[in-house]
Each structure stands twice: as structure tokens, then as C-alpha cells.
Coordinates of C-alpha atoms and ligand atoms in Angstrom, one line a residue:
M257 CA 5.7 20.7 -10.0
K258 CA 3.0 18.7 -8.1
K259 CA 4.2 16.5 -5.2
F260 CA 2.9 13.1 -4.5
Y261 CA 3.6 11.4 -1.1
I262 CA 2.3 8.0 -0.7
T263 CA 2.6 5.6 2.2
T264 CA 1.8 2.0 3.2
P265 CA 1.3 0.9 6.8
V266 CA 4.5 -0.1 8.5
Y267 CA 4.0 -3.8 8.8
Y268 CA 4.3 -5.7 12.2
V269 CA 7.3 -8.0 12.3
N270 CA 5.5 -10.7 14.3
D271 CA 5.0 -12.4 10.9
V272 CA 6.7 -12.8 7.5
P273 CA 5.3 -10.9 4.5
H274 CA 2.2 -12.4 2.9
I275 CA -0.1 -11.6 0.0
G276 CA -2.1 -9.1 2.1
H277 CA 0.9 -6.9 2.8
T278 CA 1.9 -7.4 -0.8
Y279 CA -1.3 -6.1 -2.1
T280 CA -1.0 -2.8 -0.3
T281 CA 2.6 -2.5 -1.2
V282 CA 2.2 -3.2 -4.9
A283 CA -0.8 -1.0 -5.1
A284 CA 1.3 1.9 -3.6
D285 CA 4.1 1.1 -6.0
V286 CA 1.8 1.2 -9.0
L287 CA 0.5 4.6 -7.9
A288 CA 4.0 5.9 -7.1
R289 CA 5.3 4.8 -10.5
W290 CA 2.3 6.3 -12.3
H291 CA 2.8 9.6 -10.6
R292 CA 6.5 9.6 -11.5
E293 CA 5.4 9.0 -15.1
L294 CA 3.0 12.0 -14.8
G295 CA 6.1 14.1 -13.7
D296 CA 5.0 14.5 -10.1
E297 CA 7.8 14.9 -7.6
T298 CA 7.0 11.6 -5.7
F299 CA 8.0 10.0 -2.4
F300 CA 7.0 6.5 -1.6
L301 CA 7.4 5.2 2.0
T302 CA 7.1 1.7 3.5
G303 CA 8.7 -0.1 6.3
T304 CA 8.2 -2.2 9.5
D305 CA 6.6 -1.6 12.8
E306 CA 8.8 -3.3 15.4
H307 CA 8.0 -2.4 19.0
G308 CA 5.2 -3.3 21.4
A309 CA 3.6 -6.2 23.3
K310 CA 3.0 -8.4 20.4
I311 CA 6.6 -8.4 19.2
E312 CA 7.9 -8.6 22.7
T313 CA 5.8 -11.8 23.3
K314 CA 6.8 -13.3 20.0
A315 CA 10.5 -12.7 20.6
G316 CA 10.1 -14.1 24.1
E317 CA 8.5 -17.2 22.8
M318 CA 11.4 -17.7 20.5
K319 CA 13.8 -16.9 23.3
I320 CA 15.7 -14.2 21.2
D321 CA 16.4 -10.6 21.9
P322 CA 13.5 -8.5 20.3
K323 CA 15.8 -6.4 18.3
A324 CA 17.6 -9.4 16.8
Y325 CA 14.3 -10.9 16.1
A326 CA 12.9 -7.8 14.5
D327 CA 16.1 -7.4 12.3
G328 CA 15.5 -10.9 10.9
I329 CA 11.8 -10.3 9.9
S330 CA 12.4 -6.7 8.8
A331 CA 15.0 -7.9 6.4
K332 CA 12.5 -10.4 5.0
F333 CA 10.1 -7.5 4.1
L334 CA 12.8 -5.5 2.5
E335 CA 13.9 -8.5 0.5
A336 CA 10.4 -9.3 -0.6
W337 CA 9.9 -5.7 -1.8
Q338 CA 13.2 -5.7 -3.6
K339 CA 12.3 -8.9 -5.5
L340 CA 8.9 -7.5 -6.4
N341 CA 10.6 -4.4 -7.9
I342 CA 9.0 -2.1 -5.4
S343 CA 10.4 1.4 -6.0
N344 CA 10.0 2.8 -2.4
D345 CA 12.2 5.9 -1.7
N346 CA 12.8 4.8 1.9
F347 CA 12.3 1.8 4.1
I348 CA 11.7 3.0 7.6
R349 CA 12.1 0.7 10.7
T350 CA 10.6 2.0 13.9
T351 CA 13.8 0.8 15.7
D352 CA 15.9 3.3 13.6
E353 CA 17.7 5.6 15.9
Q354 CA 16.5 8.7 14.1
H355 CA 13.0 7.5 14.4
V356 CA 13.3 6.8 18.1
K357 CA 14.6 10.2 18.8
A358 CA 12.0 11.9 16.7
V359 CA 9.2 10.1 18.4
Q360 CA 10.5 11.3 21.8
T361 CA 10.8 14.9 20.6
A362 CA 7.2 14.7 19.2
L363 CA 5.7 13.3 22.4
Q364 CA 7.7 15.8 24.6
F365 CA 6.2 18.6 22.5
M366 CA 2.6 17.2 22.9
H367 CA 3.2 16.7 26.7
D368 CA 4.5 20.3 27.2
K369 CA 1.5 21.5 25.3
G370 CA -0.8 19.8 27.8
D371 CA -2.1 17.2 25.3
I372 CA -0.5 14.3 27.2
Y373 CA -1.3 13.9 30.9
L374 CA -0.8 11.4 33.6
G375 CA -3.9 9.1 34.0
K376 CA -4.8 5.5 34.4
Y377 CA -6.1 3.0 32.0
E378 CA -8.5 0.4 33.3
G379 CA -10.0 -1.8 30.6
L380 CA -9.3 -4.3 27.9
Y381 CA -6.4 -4.7 25.6
C382 CA -6.0 -6.8 22.5
R383 CA -2.3 -7.7 21.9
G384 CA -3.1 -8.8 18.3
C385 CA -4.5 -5.4 17.4
E386 CA -2.3 -3.7 20.0
Q387 CA -5.4 -1.7 20.7
Y388 CA -7.5 -0.8 23.8
K389 CA -10.9 -2.3 23.4
S390 CA -14.4 -1.5 24.7
D391 CA -17.1 -4.1 25.3
R392 CA -18.8 -2.8 22.0
D393 CA -15.8 -3.8 20.0
L394 CA -16.1 -7.5 21.0
V395 CA -18.2 -10.3 19.6
D396 CA -19.0 -12.9 22.2
G397 CA -16.4 -11.5 24.4
L398 CA -13.7 -12.0 21.7
C399 CA -11.8 -9.6 19.5
P400 CA -13.5 -10.3 16.1
D401 CA -10.2 -9.9 14.2
H402 CA -8.0 -12.2 16.4
K403 CA -10.7 -14.4 18.0
V404 CA -9.1 -14.1 21.6
A405 CA -10.4 -12.6 24.7
P406 CA -8.6 -9.3 25.3
E407 CA -6.5 -9.0 28.4
K408 CA -7.8 -7.0 31.4
M409 CA -5.4 -4.1 32.1
S410 CA -5.1 -1.6 35.0
E411 CA -2.1 0.6 34.9
E412 CA -0.9 4.2 35.3
C413 CA -0.4 5.7 32.0
Y414 CA 0.2 8.9 30.0
S415 CA -3.0 9.7 28.1
F416 CA -3.4 11.6 24.9
R417 CA -6.4 14.2 24.8
L418 CA -8.0 12.6 21.8
S419 CA -11.5 14.0 23.0
K420 CA -10.2 17.5 22.6
Y421 CA -9.9 17.0 18.8
Q422 CA -13.1 15.2 18.2
D423 CA -15.0 18.1 16.7
Q424 CA -12.1 19.4 14.6
L425 CA -11.7 15.8 13.2
L426 CA -15.4 15.4 12.4
E427 CA -15.3 18.7 10.5
L428 CA -12.1 17.7 8.5
I429 CA -13.7 14.4 7.5
K430 CA -17.1 15.5 6.7
K431 CA -15.8 18.4 4.5
D432 CA -13.4 16.0 2.8
K433 CA -10.4 18.0 3.9
L434 CA -9.3 14.6 5.0
K435 CA -10.7 12.4 2.2
I436 CA -11.5 8.9 3.2
L437 CA -12.2 6.7 0.4
P438 CA -14.3 4.7 -0.8
A439 CA -17.3 6.8 0.5
N440 CA -18.7 3.9 2.6
R441 CA -15.6 4.0 4.7
K442 CA -16.0 7.8 5.3
N443 CA -19.5 7.2 6.5
E444 CA -18.4 4.4 8.8
V445 CA -15.8 6.7 10.4
V446 CA -18.2 9.6 10.8
S447 CA -21.0 7.4 12.2
F448 CA -18.4 5.8 14.7
I449 CA -17.2 9.3 15.9
E450 CA -20.8 10.6 16.1
K451 CA -22.3 7.6 17.9
E452 CA -19.5 6.5 20.2
G453 CA -17.4 9.7 20.5
L454 CA -13.7 9.9 21.1
E455 CA -12.2 9.1 24.4
D456 CA -8.6 10.0 25.5
V457 CA -6.3 7.1 24.7
S458 CA -3.4 5.8 26.7
F459 CA -0.1 6.7 25.0
S460 CA 2.3 4.8 27.3
R461 CA 2.7 1.4 28.7
K462 CA 4.3 0.7 32.1
N463 CA 4.5 -3.2 31.7
I464 CA 6.0 -3.2 28.2
K465 CA 9.7 -2.9 28.1
W466 CA 10.1 -3.3 24.3
G467 CA 9.4 0.2 23.3
I468 CA 10.6 3.7 23.1
P469 CA 11.1 5.2 26.6
I470 CA 8.9 8.1 27.4
P471 CA 11.4 11.0 27.5
W472 CA 10.1 12.6 30.8
D473 CA 9.4 9.3 32.6
K474 CA 11.6 6.5 31.6
S475 CA 9.5 3.9 33.5
H476 CA 7.0 4.0 30.6
T477 CA 7.4 3.2 27.1
V478 CA 5.5 4.8 24.2
Y479 CA 2.3 3.1 23.1
V480 CA 3.2 1.2 19.9
W481 CA 0.6 3.1 17.6
A482 CA 1.8 6.5 18.8
D483 CA 5.3 5.4 17.8
A484 CA 4.3 3.7 14.6
F485 CA 2.2 6.6 13.2
L486 CA 5.1 8.9 13.5
N487 CA 7.0 6.8 10.8
Y488 CA 5.1 8.7 8.2
L489 CA 7.0 11.8 9.4
T490 CA 10.4 10.3 10.3
G491 CA 10.4 8.3 7.1
L492 CA 10.8 11.5 5.2
G493 CA 13.9 12.2 7.1
W494 CA 12.4 14.5 9.7
D495 CA 15.0 14.6 12.5
P496 CA 14.8 16.0 15.9
S497 CA 17.7 18.4 15.3
A498 CA 15.0 20.4 13.6
G499 CA 14.2 21.4 17.2
S500 CA 10.5 21.1 17.0
P501 CA 8.0 18.9 15.2
R502 CA 6.6 22.0 13.6
P503 CA 8.4 22.7 10.4
E504 CA 7.9 26.5 10.6
L505 CA 9.7 26.5 13.9
G506 CA 12.5 24.0 13.0
T507 CA 15.8 24.3 11.2
K508 CA 16.2 24.3 7.4
A509 CA 17.1 20.6 7.5
G510 CA 13.8 19.9 9.2
Q511 CA 11.9 21.9 6.8
A512 CA 13.6 20.3 3.8
A513 CA 12.6 16.9 5.2
L514 CA 9.0 18.0 5.4
K515 CA 8.7 19.3 1.9
F516 CA 6.5 16.4 1.0
W517 CA 4.2 16.9 3.9
P518 CA 1.3 16.0 4.2
P519 CA 0.8 12.5 2.7
T520 CA -1.2 12.7 -0.5
V521 CA -2.3 9.1 -0.2
Q522 CA -2.2 6.7 2.8
L523 CA -3.1 3.1 1.7
M524 CA -4.2 0.6 4.0
S525 CA -7.0 -1.9 4.6
K526 CA -10.1 -1.6 6.8
D527 CA -8.5 -3.1 9.9
I528 CA -6.6 0.0 10.7
L529 CA -8.8 2.7 9.2
R530 CA -10.2 3.9 12.5
V531 CA -7.1 4.5 14.3
H532 CA -5.6 6.2 11.2
A533 CA -8.7 8.5 10.9
T534 CA -8.8 9.4 14.6
I535 CA -5.7 9.0 16.7
W536 CA -3.2 9.7 13.9
Q537 CA -4.9 12.8 12.6
A538 CA -5.4 14.1 16.1
M539 CA -1.6 13.7 16.7
L540 CA -1.0 15.8 13.6
L541 CA -3.4 18.5 15.0
S542 CA -1.6 18.4 18.3
L543 CA 1.7 18.7 16.5
G544 CA 0.4 21.7 14.5
L545 CA 1.0 19.8 11.2
P546 CA -1.4 19.5 8.2
T547 CA -3.5 16.3 8.3
S548 CA -3.3 13.7 5.6
E549 CA -5.1 14.5 2.3
T550 CA -6.5 11.1 1.5
I551 CA -6.8 7.7 3.2
F552 CA -7.7 5.0 0.8
V553 CA -9.0 1.7 2.2
H554 CA -8.7 -1.4 0.1
G555 CA -10.4 -4.7 0.7
Y556 CA -9.3 -7.9 2.3
F557 CA -8.1 -11.0 0.5
Q558 CA -9.5 -14.3 1.5
I559 CA -8.2 -17.5 0.2
N560 CA -10.7 -19.8 -1.1
G561 CA -13.4 -18.2 1.0
Q562 CA -11.4 -18.5 4.2
K563 CA -9.5 -16.1 6.3
M564 CA -5.8 -16.4 5.6
G565 CA -3.9 -17.7 8.6
K566 CA -1.1 -19.9 9.8
S567 CA -3.5 -22.3 11.7
L568 CA -5.3 -23.0 8.4
G569 CA -2.0 -23.3 6.6
N570 CA -3.3 -21.3 3.7
V571 CA -0.9 -18.3 3.7
I572 CA 0.3 -17.2 0.3
A573 CA 3.8 -15.6 0.5
P574 CA 5.0 -13.2 -2.2
D575 CA 7.8 -15.7 -3.0
D576 CA 5.2 -18.4 -3.8
L577 CA 3.8 -16.1 -6.5
I578 CA 7.2 -14.9 -7.9
K579 CA 8.5 -18.5 -8.2
K580 CA 5.4 -19.6 -10.1
Y581 CA 4.6 -16.6 -12.2
G582 CA 7.6 -14.3 -12.3
V583 CA 7.7 -10.8 -10.9
D584 CA 5.6 -8.8 -13.3
A585 CA 2.9 -11.4 -13.7
S586 CA 2.6 -11.6 -9.9
R587 CA 2.1 -7.9 -9.8
Y588 CA -0.5 -8.1 -12.5
L589 CA -2.4 -11.0 -10.8
I590 CA -2.5 -9.3 -7.4
M591 CA -3.7 -5.9 -8.9
S592 CA -6.4 -7.6 -11.0
A593 CA -7.6 -10.0 -8.4
A594 CA -10.3 -7.8 -6.9
V595 CA -12.1 -4.5 -7.4
F596 CA -9.9 -2.1 -5.5
G597 CA -11.7 -1.1 -2.3
H598 CA -13.7 -4.4 -2.2
D599 CA -12.8 -7.7 -0.6
G600 CA -11.5 -10.3 -2.9
D601 CA -11.3 -14.1 -2.9
I602 CA -8.1 -15.5 -4.4
S603 CA -6.6 -18.9 -5.0
F604 CA -3.8 -20.5 -7.0
E605 CA -6.5 -22.0 -9.3
K606 CA -7.8 -18.5 -10.1
F607 CA -4.3 -17.1 -10.5
D608 CA -3.5 -19.9 -12.9
E609 CA -6.5 -19.4 -15.0
K610 CA -6.0 -15.6 -15.1
Y611 CA -2.3 -16.0 -15.9
N612 CA -3.1 -18.3 -18.9
A613 CA -6.0 -16.2 -20.2
D614 CA -4.7 -12.7 -19.8
L615 CA -1.0 -13.0 -20.0
A616 CA 0.1 -16.3 -21.7
N617 CA -2.8 -16.3 -24.2
G618 CA -3.6 -12.6 -24.1
L619 CA -0.7 -10.1 -23.9
G620 CA 2.1 -12.6 -24.6
N621 CA 0.4 -14.5 -27.5
L622 CA -0.7 -11.3 -29.1
T623 CA 2.7 -9.6 -29.0
A624 CA 4.4 -12.8 -30.2
R625 CA 2.0 -13.4 -33.1
V626 CA 2.1 -9.7 -34.3
S627 CA 5.8 -9.2 -34.0
N628 CA 6.4 -12.6 -35.8
L629 CA 4.1 -11.6 -38.7
I630 CA 5.8 -8.2 -39.0
E631 CA 9.2 -9.6 -39.0
K632 CA 8.3 -12.4 -41.5
N633 CA 6.8 -9.8 -43.9
N634 CA 9.8 -7.4 -43.4
L635 CA 7.5 -4.5 -42.6
E636 CA 8.8 -1.2 -41.1
F637 CA 6.6 0.9 -38.9
N638 CA 8.5 3.4 -36.7
L639 CA 5.7 3.7 -34.3
K640 CA 5.4 6.4 -31.6
A641 CA 3.5 5.7 -28.4
G642 CA 0.5 7.7 -27.2
S643 CA -1.6 8.0 -30.4
D644 CA -4.8 6.9 -28.7
E645 CA -5.8 9.9 -26.6
K646 CA -9.1 8.4 -25.7
L647 CA -7.4 5.4 -24.2
V648 CA -5.0 7.4 -22.2
E649 CA -7.8 9.5 -20.9
N650 CA -10.0 6.5 -19.9
F651 CA -7.0 4.7 -18.3
S652 CA -6.0 7.8 -16.4
K653 CA -9.5 8.3 -15.1
S654 CA -9.5 4.9 -13.6
M655 CA -6.1 5.3 -12.1
Q656 CA -7.1 8.7 -10.6
A657 CA -10.1 7.0 -9.0
F658 CA -7.9 4.1 -7.6
Q659 CA -9.7 1.7 -9.9
F660 CA -6.7 -0.3 -10.8
D661 CA -8.5 -3.4 -11.8
E662 CA -10.7 -1.3 -14.1
A663 CA -7.6 0.4 -15.6
L664 CA -6.2 -2.9 -16.5
K665 CA -9.5 -4.1 -18.0
I666 CA -9.5 -1.1 -20.2
L667 CA -6.1 -2.1 -21.6
W668 CA -7.1 -5.7 -22.0
L669 CA -10.2 -4.6 -24.1
V670 CA -7.8 -3.1 -26.6
L671 CA -5.6 -6.3 -26.7
R672 CA -8.7 -8.5 -27.1
A673 CA -9.9 -6.3 -30.0
G674 CA -6.4 -6.8 -31.6
D675 CA -6.9 -10.6 -31.2
E676 CA -10.2 -10.5 -32.9
V677 CA -9.0 -8.5 -35.9
L678 CA -6.2 -11.0 -36.4
S679 CA -8.5 -14.0 -36.2
D680 CA -11.0 -12.2 -38.5
K681 CA -8.6 -11.0 -41.2
K682 CA -6.0 -13.8 -41.0
P683 CA -3.2 -11.7 -42.3
W684 CA -0.9 -14.9 -42.4
K685 CA -3.0 -16.2 -45.3
L686 CA -2.5 -13.0 -47.4
E687 CA 0.2 -12.3 -50.0
D688 CA -0.1 -8.6 -50.6
K689 CA 2.3 -6.8 -48.3
K690 CA 0.3 -3.6 -48.4
A691 CA -2.9 -5.5 -47.2
I692 CA -0.9 -7.2 -44.5
E693 CA 0.6 -3.9 -43.3
K694 CA -2.9 -2.3 -43.2
I695 CA -4.1 -5.0 -40.8
L696 CA -0.9 -5.2 -38.6
K697 CA 0.1 -1.6 -38.2
P698 CA -2.9 -0.5 -36.1
I699 CA -2.6 -3.6 -33.9
A700 CA 1.1 -3.0 -33.4
Q701 CA 0.3 0.7 -32.5
N702 CA -2.3 -0.5 -30.0
I703 CA 0.2 -3.0 -28.4
L704 CA 2.7 -0.1 -28.0
D705 CA 0.1 2.2 -26.5
V706 CA -1.1 -0.4 -24.0
A707 CA 2.6 -1.4 -23.1
V708 CA 3.4 2.2 -22.2
L709 CA 0.5 2.5 -19.9
L710 CA 1.3 -0.9 -18.4
K711 CA 4.6 0.5 -17.0
P712 CA 3.4 1.1 -13.4
F713 CA 2.0 -2.4 -13.2
M714 CA 4.6 -4.4 -15.1
P715 CA 7.7 -2.3 -15.4
E716 CA 10.0 -4.8 -17.0
V717 CA 7.5 -6.3 -19.4
S718 CA 6.4 -2.9 -20.4
E719 CA 9.9 -1.8 -21.1
K720 CA 10.5 -4.9 -23.2
I721 CA 7.4 -4.5 -25.3
V722 CA 8.0 -0.7 -25.8
A723 CA 11.5 -1.3 -27.0
Q724 CA 10.4 -4.1 -29.4
F725 CA 7.4 -2.2 -30.8
S726 CA 9.0 1.2 -31.1
A727 CA 12.0 -0.2 -33.1
K728 CA 12.1 0.6 -36.8
Q729 CA 12.1 -3.1 -37.6
I730 CA 10.0 -5.0 -35.1
K731 CA 11.4 -8.4 -34.4
K732 CA 9.8 -11.4 -32.7
G733 CA 11.1 -11.3 -29.1
E734 CA 11.5 -14.0 -26.3
S735 CA 8.3 -15.6 -25.1
L736 CA 7.0 -13.3 -22.2
F737 CA 4.7 -15.6 -20.4
P738 CA 5.3 -19.3 -20.8
R739 CA 2.0 -21.3 -20.3
I740 CA 1.4 -22.8 -17.0
Ligands
MSP82 N1 1.7 -2.2 12.3 C1 0.3 -1.9 12.0 C2 0.3 -0.7 11.1 C3 0.9 0.5 11.6 S1 0.8 1.8 10.5 C4 1.3 3.2 11.4 C5 -0.3 -3.1 11.2 N2 0.5 -3.9 10.6 S2 0.1 -5.2 9.9 O1 1.2 -6.0 9.5 O2 -0.9 -6.0 10.5 O3 -0.5 -4.7 8.5 C6 -1.9 -4.5 8.3 C7 -2.1 -4.1 6.8 O4 -1.6 -5.1 6.0 C8 -3.5 -3.9 6.4 O5 -4.0 -2.6 6.7 C9 -3.4 -4.1 4.9 O6 -2.7 -3.0 4.3 C10 -2.4 -5.3 4.8 N3 -3.1 -6.6 4.9 C11 -2.8 -7.5 5.9 N4 -3.6 -8.7 5.6 C12 -4.4 -8.4 4.6 C13 -5.3 -9.2 3.8 N5 -5.6 -10.4 4.1 N6 -5.8 -8.6 2.6 C14 -5.5 -7.3 2.2 N7 -4.6 -6.6 2.9 C15 -4.2 -7.0 4.2 O7 -1.5 -3.2 11.2

């Protein structure tokens, strides 16, 4: 049996879930569900990133204890994903006790090995990114992502020998042993490493209290990214009682937890690609673990041409979508909003239009008309799904290539063809039952085939249509998508 391990980033709890987080999470869910359908042994991990300067500041502003603050926001992420029918196998929090212990064990291992050493960091730090910055990273002296001047920092720290792994990383990436997709993203990373080179990176903070204590020097806390990356291991249940971060050296329990290792696909957007392709993979090399198989980078959503942000008041929350369109329609609208891997511009106007065109008038109307005509004419079909091998093949190709919007388009072409046949042949005007059957049966078969393939995207709607159209006597069902 093939295994499929997929991850989303662990999201910062400085903010409640919005449509950007939702995009990554729904895409990961679609992939996880699709691989389960294919029969792959699948593990899907998501969660929250709760330590570090940014969260410490935010909780400080709100005058609450950082853990109590993180509990509240983390619960909102969990709730949002449950509402959206996200099928994650675990929800990891970086404040989980098991995670904290495992991070300490992993860092101790890297320290003992000589990959972490006492040094000093003098330079810039962007709290928004939680990243050390060089002048080259700034635009007009500001962090281009957060539009603030980074803080000047000078403190003793424990540094990770990232430079030691530079050549090995380049080789892995160039030879696609670590696939970075789409291809332009791979080129970006390769040219960054070749041009700028990898410098050692500070892995501890002396002035940040809200973090995991460095096990051999409790006056430091672990750099939040080093802590966060390890979620991909601890989220599988890797626990320090395994004795070592290396599965072959650990206990049976440790090995069992790592049976899914390494990640088949790590989904994220471009903002955090560089750190995932460098620091994270180098940590794995240091730990003696296989590196990730694929990093897939999707685009950024903008709202009406503008960056989404609280100051602009244009943030779309998953709840706003669910309330307006329902769960499955929201999942469809998000996944079809942009070419996966490219930026997309979204708005409620566009969502309304797409909802009416593709769902109310498209899928919803076609299934209603066809099932109604079948019931009225007392036809019996007994359809079995999967008759159209070409369709399955085309759809699967797009899914395999992470072209989710394309996969959906392929299905909608079939639905549109059904619509055209109906308008053309007007079976409701005919009397002859055989003639009516000849028109309706292939359309009903197409609807069933499409509904089966739709399952990863719209699990509940798919199940309803499949049940309806594989029944001996197809009956008109409830309206699936009321017009907006
Ligand atoms: N905590 C870190 C990740 C640590 S992973 C070891 C972090 N968190 S985040 O909350 O800022 O999430 C960033 C991710 O959220 C992006 O990479 C992307 O997956 C998703 N998105 C956030 N805003 C987005 C858009 N506007 N558009 C699309 N996706 C975006 O970084």
C-alpha cells in the first residue's frame, strides 16, 4: 500500500483564521481525501504555531497570559476546520506537552552533534515574519511583507550550522529529490542559495520568554521556526521516549510513529517557501532523517486587487463563506477561484457569480431537471459509476499535477454538455418513453460519474448525488444550491 503524508503550515495564533489559511487547508483536505479514495494510507496534519515574539507581544497587548490567549485562537482554527469538514488526522499545537519535549530532544541531539553552537546574532529581526533579515531582504528599509522596519538585535544565541548543509541542499533540490513545485519556485530557491549562500541561523532567543526552554541552557528559548518545523514530526506522534530523533535508533513506538515519514506533500504559500526549503530540510539532514518529498507552493489571494488585512477591513473569514454559501459550495468556490500555484483575486461579487453559474444553475439545476424527468417518466436505470475511463484519466492527471481548478473544469465540461443535450433534444416535449430514456440515461450516467469524482471537493453533495443517481428509481431530490 502506498503512503501519503500531507501537511499544511501550522498557523500563527496572532490572528483568527481567514480565507488564506482556508485555501491551504481545503486544498490539503482535497488531496488527502483523494488519496484515501485511491486507497493510499493517508495522514493529514494541520495545527497551530503558538510560541514566539509575535504571540508574546499580542498576548501582552491584550493583557492575558500567552497560553490562555493561544488556547482561544487555536480553538477557533480547530472549529473552523471542523465546520468546513476538514478530514485532518491530527491537529497539532506547538504548546502540546509531547511536542515541547520532542523539540527539546531534537535540539539536544543537534547540539550534541555539534550542529548547534554558542554564538551571537547582531542584525535585524522582523517580528511579523519571525525571521532574521538582511538588508537585501528589505524594500526602502521595510519588510516587504509587513511594511515595518525590522528591529535591531544584538544578543548571545545558539546558532544552527545551516551553512554546513548548503551543498547537500542544493544537490537535493536540483536533482528533485526534494521537489519544489511549481518549477519557477524551484528556480527561485536554487538561485537564492547560489547567489546569497546560506549563513548559520540563530536557533535561540534570550529575550523572548514565550517559547520552549533550550534544554542545556534554560536562559534561552528555542527560535520559533525551529520549534514550529518540528510539528511535522511530532504531529505524527513522534515522542521523545523513542530515545532519539532517529527512528532507526529509537524504540518501537518511535518507529511506528514515523511510519509515514517523510512528508509526501508539504503545502504552503510563497511567503514561507524559503525557510521550508532551507532551514527545515537542513534540520532533517542534521537529525539524520529523510527530507520532504515535495513542497508545493500555491498563490496568494488578494481581495478586489488589494492585500487582505485588518487595517483595510477586507478580511474574509471562513465563517462568512459558510454562512452565505454552505460548506461544500464554499469549498468549491475556494478551490476554483485561482489556478493552483498562481495568485488569485477574489471578492464576494465573483463568488456570487460563480456560485450561481456553476452550482445553482450548473450542477444543482442539471441534477434537479434530470432527476425530475426520470421520476416523472418512471424510468429505471440502475447506474454504476466509473463508466467513463477517459474522464477519470483526465481528472486524475490534473489532480496528480495539483491542478485542482483544472480538474473541476474537466467535470464542469461534462455537466455543460449534459445541459446542452437537454436544451437541444427537449425530452420534456416527447411522449415516447424509449426516446426519453435514450436522452436521459447518458446524462444521468455523466452526473453520477462527475459526482463520484467530486467527492474530495464536495464530500456531502457528492454523497447525496451518488446515492440519488445510483438508486434503481432515481427521484427528484432536495434543491442542492438555492440561488443567491
Ligand atoms: N506559523 C508559520 C508557519 C510555520 S510552519 C512550520 C506561518 N503561519 S501563518 O499563519 O502566517 O500562515 C502562513 C500560510 O497561510 C501561508 O503560507 C499560506 O499557506 C496561508 N496564507 C496566509 N495568507 C494567505 C493568502 N492571502 N493567500 C493564500 N494563502 C495564504 O507562516
